[in-house]
Amino acid sequence: MFKVELTNSVELFLLANVSREETLARIERSVGMLAEFPFAGPEYRPDYPAATPPFPCRYLPLSGTPFTLYYLVDESRTLVQVIDIEWSAGNPKKRFGSL
């Protein structure tokens, strides 16, 4: 079982942008799933440079929500770190802007 951590920027984003309990519950379930299945999301390989993160990561679209989680897996520390969350209504050029 992996430990899952959210970065401060992800926590702040959730507090500021997710008000529906159902959506928050779905996000929490998905984050919990990453503890058991850290490689559930595919490697993130964008087609355009503006969306490229500063390091390789994985992503997990959250069905039933407009959000996608971006995360790192550190097998040696059994740690999943959620580094960013994308809102489909957001500007893709600002993805990973807080990293």
mmCIF file of N, CA and C in Angstrom:
data_model
loop_
_atom_site.group_PDB
_atom_site.id
_atom_site.type_symbol
_atom_site.label_atom_id
_atom_site.label_comp_id
_atom_site.label_asym_id
_atom_site.label_seq_id
_atom_site.Cartn_x
_atom_site.Cartn_y
_atom_site.Cartn_z
ATOM 1 N N MET A 1 0.842 -1.179 0.000
ATOM 2 C CA MET A 1 0.000 0.000 0.000
ATOM 3 C C MET A 1 0.887 1.242 0.000
ATOM 4 N N PHE A 2 0.586 2.183 -0.878
ATOM 5 C CA PHE A 2 1.324 3.434 -0.996
ATOM 6 C C PHE A 2 0.662 4.519 -0.143
ATOM 7 N N LYS A 3 1.449 5.445 0.313
ATOM 8 C CA LYS A 3 0.926 6.641 0.953
ATOM 9 C C LYS A 3 0.654 7.654 -0.167
ATOM 10 N N VAL A 4 -0.424 8.421 -0.053
ATOM 11 C CA VAL A 4 -0.751 9.425 -1.066
ATOM 12 C C VAL A 4 -0.733 10.801 -0.410
ATOM 13 N N GLU A 5 0.003 11.719 -1.025
ATOM 14 C CA GLU A 5 0.085 13.097 -0.537
ATOM 15 C C GLU A 5 -0.396 14.045 -1.629
ATOM 16 N N LEU A 6 -1.075 15.088 -1.212
ATOM 17 C CA LEU A 6 -1.464 16.170 -2.119
ATOM 18 C C LEU A 6 -0.545 17.348 -1.849
ATOM 19 N N THR A 7 -0.069 18.002 -2.888
ATOM 20 C CA THR A 7 0.723 19.216 -2.682
ATOM 21 C C THR A 7 -0.189 20.315 -2.142
ATOM 22 N N ASN A 8 0.413 21.316 -1.553
ATOM 23 C CA ASN A 8 -0.358 22.449 -1.033
ATOM 24 C C ASN A 8 -1.188 23.104 -2.122
ATOM 25 N N SER A 9 -0.613 23.234 -3.319
ATOM 26 C CA SER A 9 -1.354 23.885 -4.407
ATOM 27 C C SER A 9 -2.591 23.086 -4.801
ATOM 28 N N VAL A 10 -2.520 21.760 -4.752
ATOM 29 C CA VAL A 10 -3.692 20.930 -5.059
ATOM 30 C C VAL A 10 -4.742 21.100 -3.967
ATOM 31 N N GLU A 11 -4.328 21.073 -2.713
ATOM 32 C CA GLU A 11 -5.276 21.265 -1.614
ATOM 33 C C GLU A 11 -5.962 22.626 -1.704
ATOM 34 N N LEU A 12 -5.187 23.663 -1.996
ATOM 35 C CA LEU A 12 -5.764 25.001 -2.126
ATOM 36 C C LEU A 12 -6.735 25.080 -3.304
ATOM 37 N N PHE A 13 -6.376 24.449 -4.415
ATOM 38 C CA PHE A 13 -7.260 24.415 -5.579
ATOM 39 C C PHE A 13 -8.591 23.760 -5.216
ATOM 40 N N LEU A 14 -8.528 22.627 -4.528
ATOM 41 C CA LEU A 14 -9.754 21.919 -4.156
ATOM 42 C C LEU A 14 -10.624 22.775 -3.239
ATOM 43 N N LEU A 15 -10.011 23.420 -2.264
ATOM 44 C CA LEU A 15 -10.768 24.277 -1.348
ATOM 45 C C LEU A 15 -11.444 25.434 -2.085
ATOM 46 N N ALA A 16 -10.750 25.998 -3.058
ATOM 47 C CA ALA A 16 -11.267 27.168 -3.772
ATOM 48 C C ALA A 16 -12.260 26.831 -4.882
ATOM 49 N N ASN A 17 -12.162 25.610 -5.443
ATOM 50 C CA ASN A 17 -12.921 25.329 -6.659
ATOM 51 C C ASN A 17 -13.908 24.165 -6.602
ATOM 52 N N VAL A 18 -13.887 23.379 -5.554
ATOM 53 C CA VAL A 18 -14.787 22.230 -5.482
ATOM 54 C C VAL A 18 -15.727 22.414 -4.303
ATOM 55 N N SER A 19 -16.979 22.725 -4.610
ATOM 56 C CA SER A 19 -17.954 22.955 -3.546
ATOM 57 C C SER A 19 -18.985 21.836 -3.440
ATOM 58 N N ARG A 20 -19.141 21.062 -4.481
ATOM 59 C CA ARG A 20 -20.127 19.972 -4.451
ATOM 60 C C ARG A 20 -19.569 18.775 -3.687
ATOM 61 N N GLU A 21 -20.308 18.311 -2.704
ATOM 62 C CA GLU A 21 -19.877 17.175 -1.887
ATOM 63 C C GLU A 21 -19.657 15.916 -2.734
ATOM 64 N N GLU A 22 -20.524 15.701 -3.731
ATOM 65 C CA GLU A 22 -20.397 14.516 -4.582
ATOM 66 C C GLU A 22 -19.078 14.530 -5.352
ATOM 67 N N THR A 23 -18.714 15.698 -5.850
ATOM 68 C CA THR A 23 -17.463 15.826 -6.603
ATOM 69 C C THR A 23 -16.276 15.613 -5.686
ATOM 70 N N LEU A 24 -16.306 16.210 -4.520
ATOM 71 C CA LEU A 24 -15.220 16.039 -3.560
ATOM 72 C C LEU A 24 -15.094 14.574 -3.136
ATOM 73 N N ALA A 25 -16.210 13.898 -2.934
ATOM 74 C CA ALA A 25 -16.180 12.479 -2.567
ATOM 75 C C ALA A 25 -15.564 11.637 -3.681
ATOM 76 N N ARG A 26 -15.893 11.949 -4.929
ATOM 77 C CA ARG A 26 -15.319 11.209 -6.064
ATOM 78 C C ARG A 26 -13.809 11.425 -6.136
ATOM 79 N N ILE A 27 -13.364 12.656 -5.910
ATOM 80 C CA ILE A 27 -11.930 12.951 -5.904
ATOM 81 C C ILE A 27 -11.244 12.185 -4.774
ATOM 82 N N GLU A 28 -11.841 12.190 -3.597
ATOM 83 C CA GLU A 28 -11.257 11.475 -2.455
ATOM 84 C C GLU A 28 -11.165 9.974 -2.722
ATOM 85 N N ARG A 29 -12.191 9.382 -3.344
ATOM 86 C CA ARG A 29 -12.141 7.954 -3.687
ATOM 87 C C ARG A 29 -11.022 7.669 -4.679
ATOM 88 N N SER A 30 -10.870 8.542 -5.659
ATOM 89 C CA SER A 30 -9.816 8.342 -6.659
ATOM 90 C C SER A 30 -8.429 8.460 -6.033
ATOM 91 N N VAL A 31 -8.262 9.429 -5.156
ATOM 92 C CA VAL A 31 -6.981 9.575 -4.450
ATOM 93 C C VAL A 31 -6.723 8.324 -3.611
ATOM 94 N N GLY A 32 -7.742 7.823 -2.934
ATOM 95 C CA GLY A 32 -7.594 6.602 -2.147
ATOM 96 C C GLY A 32 -7.239 5.398 -3.003
ATOM 97 N N MET A 33 -7.813 5.320 -4.206
ATOM 98 C CA MET A 33 -7.512 4.224 -5.114
ATOM 99 C C MET A 33 -6.040 4.213 -5.506
ATOM 100 N N LEU A 34 -5.443 5.418 -5.622
ATOM 101 C CA LEU A 34 -4.025 5.489 -5.996
ATOM 102 C C LEU A 34 -3.131 4.841 -4.945
ATOM 103 N N ALA A 35 -3.582 4.753 -3.706
ATOM 104 C CA ALA A 35 -2.802 4.090 -2.658
ATOM 105 C C ALA A 35 -2.640 2.606 -2.971
ATOM 106 N N GLU A 36 -3.668 2.012 -3.565
ATOM 107 C CA GLU A 36 -3.613 0.591 -3.908
ATOM 108 C C GLU A 36 -3.131 0.335 -5.328
ATOM 109 N N PHE A 37 -3.438 1.272 -6.213
ATOM 110 C CA PHE A 37 -3.102 1.101 -7.629
ATOM 111 C C PHE A 37 -2.380 2.342 -8.150
ATOM 112 N N PRO A 38 -1.137 2.548 -7.737
ATOM 113 C CA PRO A 38 -0.437 3.780 -8.105
ATOM 114 C C PRO A 38 -0.150 3.928 -9.600
ATOM 115 N N PHE A 39 -0.202 2.841 -10.335
ATOM 116 C CA PHE A 39 0.076 2.920 -11.767
ATOM 117 C C PHE A 39 -1.206 2.860 -12.596
ATOM 118 N N ALA A 40 -2.343 3.180 -11.961
ATOM 119 C CA ALA A 40 -3.638 3.146 -12.646
ATOM 120 C C ALA A 40 -3.695 4.147 -13.797
ATOM 121 N N GLY A 41 -3.106 5.300 -13.607
ATOM 122 C CA GLY A 41 -3.103 6.317 -14.649
ATOM 123 C C GLY A 41 -1.940 6.126 -15.608
ATOM 124 N N PRO A 42 -2.144 6.421 -16.877
ATOM 125 C CA PRO A 42 -1.052 6.288 -17.848
ATOM 126 C C PRO A 42 -0.004 7.390 -17.688
ATOM 127 N N GLU A 43 1.149 7.167 -18.274
ATOM 128 C CA GLU A 43 2.185 8.210 -18.294
ATOM 129 C C GLU A 43 1.664 9.393 -19.089
ATOM 130 N N TYR A 44 1.976 10.574 -18.627
ATOM 131 C CA TYR A 44 1.520 11.786 -19.294
ATOM 132 C C TYR A 44 2.543 12.203 -20.332
ATOM 133 N N ARG A 45 2.125 12.208 -21.591
ATOM 134 C CA ARG A 45 2.993 12.587 -22.711
ATOM 135 C C ARG A 45 2.223 13.525 -23.625
ATOM 136 N N PRO A 46 2.225 14.807 -23.314
ATOM 137 C CA PRO A 46 1.427 15.756 -24.104
ATOM 138 C C PRO A 46 1.995 15.971 -25.497
ATOM 139 N N ASP A 47 1.113 16.393 -26.393
ATOM 140 C CA ASP A 47 1.504 16.661 -27.777
ATOM 141 C C ASP A 47 2.086 18.051 -27.976
ATOM 142 N N TYR A 48 1.878 18.944 -27.024
ATOM 143 C CA TYR A 48 2.372 20.300 -27.216
ATOM 144 C C TYR A 48 3.231 20.727 -26.022
ATOM 145 N N PRO A 49 4.310 21.433 -26.290
ATOM 146 C CA PRO A 49 5.298 21.773 -25.264
ATOM 147 C C PRO A 49 4.757 22.570 -24.078
ATOM 148 N N ALA A 50 3.767 23.405 -24.272
ATOM 149 C CA ALA A 50 3.253 24.230 -23.174
ATOM 150 C C ALA A 50 2.658 23.386 -22.056
ATOM 151 N N ALA A 51 2.252 22.168 -22.359
ATOM 152 C CA ALA A 51 1.635 21.300 -21.365
ATOM 153 C C ALA A 51 2.606 20.292 -20.768
ATOM 154 N N THR A 52 3.863 20.375 -21.132
ATOM 155 C CA THR A 52 4.851 19.418 -20.648
ATOM 156 C C THR A 52 5.288 19.764 -19.229
ATOM 157 N N PRO A 53 5.171 18.799 -18.304
ATOM 158 C CA PRO A 53 5.617 19.061 -16.931
ATOM 159 C C PRO A 53 7.141 19.083 -16.849
ATOM 160 N N PRO A 54 7.686 19.596 -15.750
ATOM 161 C CA PRO A 54 9.141 19.660 -15.609
ATOM 162 C C PRO A 54 9.780 18.296 -15.340
ATOM 163 N N PHE A 55 8.964 17.256 -15.187
ATOM 164 C CA PHE A 55 9.466 15.903 -14.948
ATOM 165 C C PHE A 55 8.385 14.913 -15.370
ATOM 166 N N PRO A 56 8.739 13.656 -15.624
ATOM 167 C CA PRO A 56 7.732 12.668 -16.036
ATOM 168 C C PRO A 56 6.711 12.442 -14.917
ATOM 169 N N CYS A 57 5.455 12.294 -15.309
ATOM 170 C CA CYS A 57 4.410 12.020 -14.331
ATOM 171 C C CYS A 57 3.312 11.190 -14.979
ATOM 172 N N ARG A 58 2.310 10.863 -14.197
ATOM 173 C CA ARG A 58 1.156 10.114 -14.658
ATOM 174 C C ARG A 58 -0.077 10.986 -14.477
ATOM 175 N N TYR A 59 -1.188 10.591 -15.088
ATOM 176 C CA TYR A 59 -2.417 11.360 -14.920
ATOM 177 C C TYR A 59 -3.608 10.422 -14.762
ATOM 178 N N LEU A 60 -4.638 10.940 -14.112
ATOM 179 C CA LEU A 60 -5.839 10.167 -13.873
ATOM 180 C C LEU A 60 -7.050 11.065 -14.059
ATOM 181 N N PRO A 61 -7.770 10.931 -15.192
ATOM 182 C CA PRO A 61 -9.009 11.684 -15.365
ATOM 183 C C PRO A 61 -10.039 11.175 -14.352
ATOM 184 N N LEU A 62 -10.757 12.082 -13.741
ATOM 185 C CA LEU A 62 -11.733 11.705 -12.721
ATOM 186 C C LEU A 62 -13.117 11.681 -13.351
ATOM 187 N N SER A 63 -13.600 10.500 -13.663
ATOM 188 C CA SER A 63 -14.885 10.367 -14.360
ATOM 189 C C SER A 63 -16.002 11.040 -13.573
ATOM 190 N N GLY A 64 -16.892 11.652 -14.310
ATOM 191 C CA GLY A 64 -18.012 12.344 -13.697
ATOM 192 C C GLY A 64 -17.669 13.712 -13.144
ATOM 193 N N THR A 65 -16.430 14.153 -13.360
ATOM 194 C CA THR A 65 -15.995 15.478 -12.908
ATOM 195 C C THR A 65 -15.232 16.142 -14.053
ATOM 196 N N PRO A 66 -15.002 17.442 -13.958
ATOM 197 C CA PRO A 66 -14.188 18.121 -14.980
ATOM 198 C C PRO A 66 -12.696 18.154 -14.612
ATOM 199 N N PHE A 67 -12.249 17.247 -13.738
ATOM 200 C CA PHE A 67 -10.894 17.309 -13.212
ATOM 201 C C PHE A 67 -10.033 16.126 -13.622
ATOM 202 N N THR A 68 -8.723 16.375 -13.709
ATOM 203 C CA THR A 68 -7.714 15.349 -13.941
ATOM 204 C C THR A 68 -6.606 15.553 -12.917
ATOM 205 N N LEU A 69 -6.179 14.461 -12.288
ATOM 206 C CA LEU A 69 -5.061 14.516 -11.354
ATOM 207 C C LEU A 69 -3.770 14.183 -12.081
ATOM 208 N N TYR A 70 -2.701 14.879 -11.726
ATOM 209 C CA TYR A 70 -1.358 14.588 -12.229
ATOM 210 C C TYR A 70 -0.522 14.217 -11.016
ATOM 211 N N TYR A 71 0.218 13.128 -11.146
ATOM 212 C CA TYR A 71 0.916 12.629 -9.960
ATOM 213 C C TYR A 71 2.220 11.923 -10.303
ATOM 214 N N LEU A 72 3.053 11.799 -9.253
ATOM 215 C CA LEU A 72 4.333 11.099 -9.327
ATOM 216 C C LEU A 72 4.250 9.848 -8.481
ATOM 217 N N VAL A 73 4.962 8.808 -8.879
ATOM 218 C CA VAL A 73 5.041 7.581 -8.089
ATOM 219 C C VAL A 73 6.502 7.371 -7.715
ATOM 220 N N ASP A 74 6.762 7.295 -6.413
ATOM 221 C CA ASP A 74 8.107 7.007 -5.904
ATOM 222 C C ASP A 74 8.050 5.625 -5.259
ATOM 223 N N GLU A 75 8.441 4.620 -6.038
ATOM 224 C CA GLU A 75 8.365 3.237 -5.556
ATOM 225 C C GLU A 75 9.265 2.998 -4.347
ATOM 226 N N SER A 76 10.431 3.616 -4.320
ATOM 227 C CA SER A 76 11.360 3.382 -3.214
ATOM 228 C C SER A 76 10.804 3.873 -1.881
ATOM 229 N N ARG A 77 9.951 4.889 -1.928
ATOM 230 C CA ARG A 77 9.339 5.441 -0.710
ATOM 231 C C ARG A 77 7.876 5.026 -0.558
ATOM 232 N N THR A 78 7.393 4.185 -1.489
ATOM 233 C CA THR A 78 5.973 3.811 -1.561
ATOM 234 C C THR A 78 5.084 5.035 -1.362
ATOM 235 N N LEU A 79 5.338 6.020 -2.226
ATOM 236 C CA LEU A 79 4.656 7.303 -2.124
ATOM 237 C C LEU A 79 4.085 7.725 -3.474
ATOM 238 N N VAL A 80 2.851 8.172 -3.454
ATOM 239 C CA VAL A 80 2.225 8.817 -4.607
ATOM 240 C C VAL A 80 2.024 10.274 -4.205
ATOM 241 N N GLN A 81 2.527 11.175 -5.026
ATOM 242 C CA GLN A 81 2.364 12.602 -4.736
ATOM 243 C C GLN A 81 1.548 13.240 -5.860
ATOM 244 N N VAL A 82 0.356 13.725 -5.511
ATOM 245 C CA VAL A 82 -0.491 14.417 -6.474
ATOM 246 C C VAL A 82 0.057 15.840 -6.580
ATOM 247 N N ILE A 83 0.590 16.163 -7.762
ATOM 248 C CA ILE A 83 1.306 17.424 -7.933
ATOM 249 C C ILE A 83 0.477 18.524 -8.581
ATOM 250 N N ASP A 84 -0.593 18.136 -9.285
ATOM 251 C CA ASP A 84 -1.397 19.152 -9.951
ATOM 252 C C ASP A 84 -2.781 18.581 -10.214
ATOM 253 N N ILE A 85 -3.729 19.471 -10.366
ATOM 254 C CA ILE A 85 -5.080 19.093 -10.750
ATOM 255 C C ILE A 85 -5.500 20.048 -11.859
ATOM 256 N N GLU A 86 -6.044 19.478 -12.909
ATOM 257 C CA GLU A 86 -6.483 20.287 -14.045
ATOM 258 C C GLU A 86 -7.994 20.341 -14.053
ATOM 259 N N TRP A 87 -8.491 21.505 -14.316
ATOM 260 C CA TRP A 87 -9.920 21.739 -14.478
ATOM 261 C C TRP A 87 -10.131 21.936 -15.968
ATOM 262 N N SER A 88 -10.994 21.159 -16.581
ATOM 263 C CA SER A 88 -11.152 21.214 -18.038
ATOM 264 C C SER A 88 -11.549 22.594 -18.534
ATOM 265 N N ALA A 89 -12.108 23.433 -17.660
ATOM 266 C CA ALA A 89 -12.456 24.796 -18.057
ATOM 267 C C ALA A 89 -11.271 25.746 -17.905
ATOM 268 N N GLY A 90 -10.161 25.240 -17.379
ATOM 269 C CA GLY A 90 -8.984 26.080 -17.155
ATOM 270 C C GLY A 90 -8.132 26.246 -18.393
ATOM 271 N N ASN A 91 -7.123 27.058 -18.277
ATOM 272 C CA ASN A 91 -6.198 27.341 -19.376
ATOM 273 C C ASN A 91 -5.099 26.278 -19.396
ATOM 274 N N PRO A 92 -5.005 25.440 -20.452
ATOM 275 C CA PRO A 92 -3.985 24.384 -20.481
ATOM 276 C C PRO A 92 -2.555 24.922 -20.489
ATOM 277 N N LYS A 93 -2.368 26.168 -20.893
ATOM 278 C CA LYS A 93 -1.027 26.739 -20.889
ATOM 279 C C LYS A 93 -0.544 27.048 -19.472
ATOM 280 N N LYS A 94 -1.455 27.036 -18.517
ATOM 281 C CA LYS A 94 -1.077 27.302 -17.123
ATOM 282 C C LYS A 94 -0.923 26.008 -16.324
ATOM 283 N N ARG A 95 -1.049 24.863 -16.992
ATOM 284 C CA ARG A 95 -0.875 23.587 -16.325
ATOM 285 C C ARG A 95 0.538 23.512 -15.754
ATOM 286 N N PHE A 96 0.671 22.987 -14.587
ATOM 287 C CA PHE A 96 1.950 22.852 -13.872
ATOM 288 C C PHE A 96 2.569 24.198 -13.556
ATOM 289 N N GLY A 97 1.780 25.251 -13.542
ATOM 290 C CA GLY A 97 2.287 26.585 -13.270
ATOM 291 C C GLY A 97 2.815 26.769 -11.865
ATOM 292 N N SER A 98 2.331 25.969 -10.925
ATOM 293 C CA SER A 98 2.778 26.120 -9.533
ATOM 294 C C SER A 98 3.994 25.263 -9.220
ATOM 295 N N LEU A 99 4.498 24.520 -10.193
ATOM 296 C CA LEU A 99 5.642 23.627 -9.934
ATOM 297 C C LEU A 99 6.949 24.317 -10.190
#
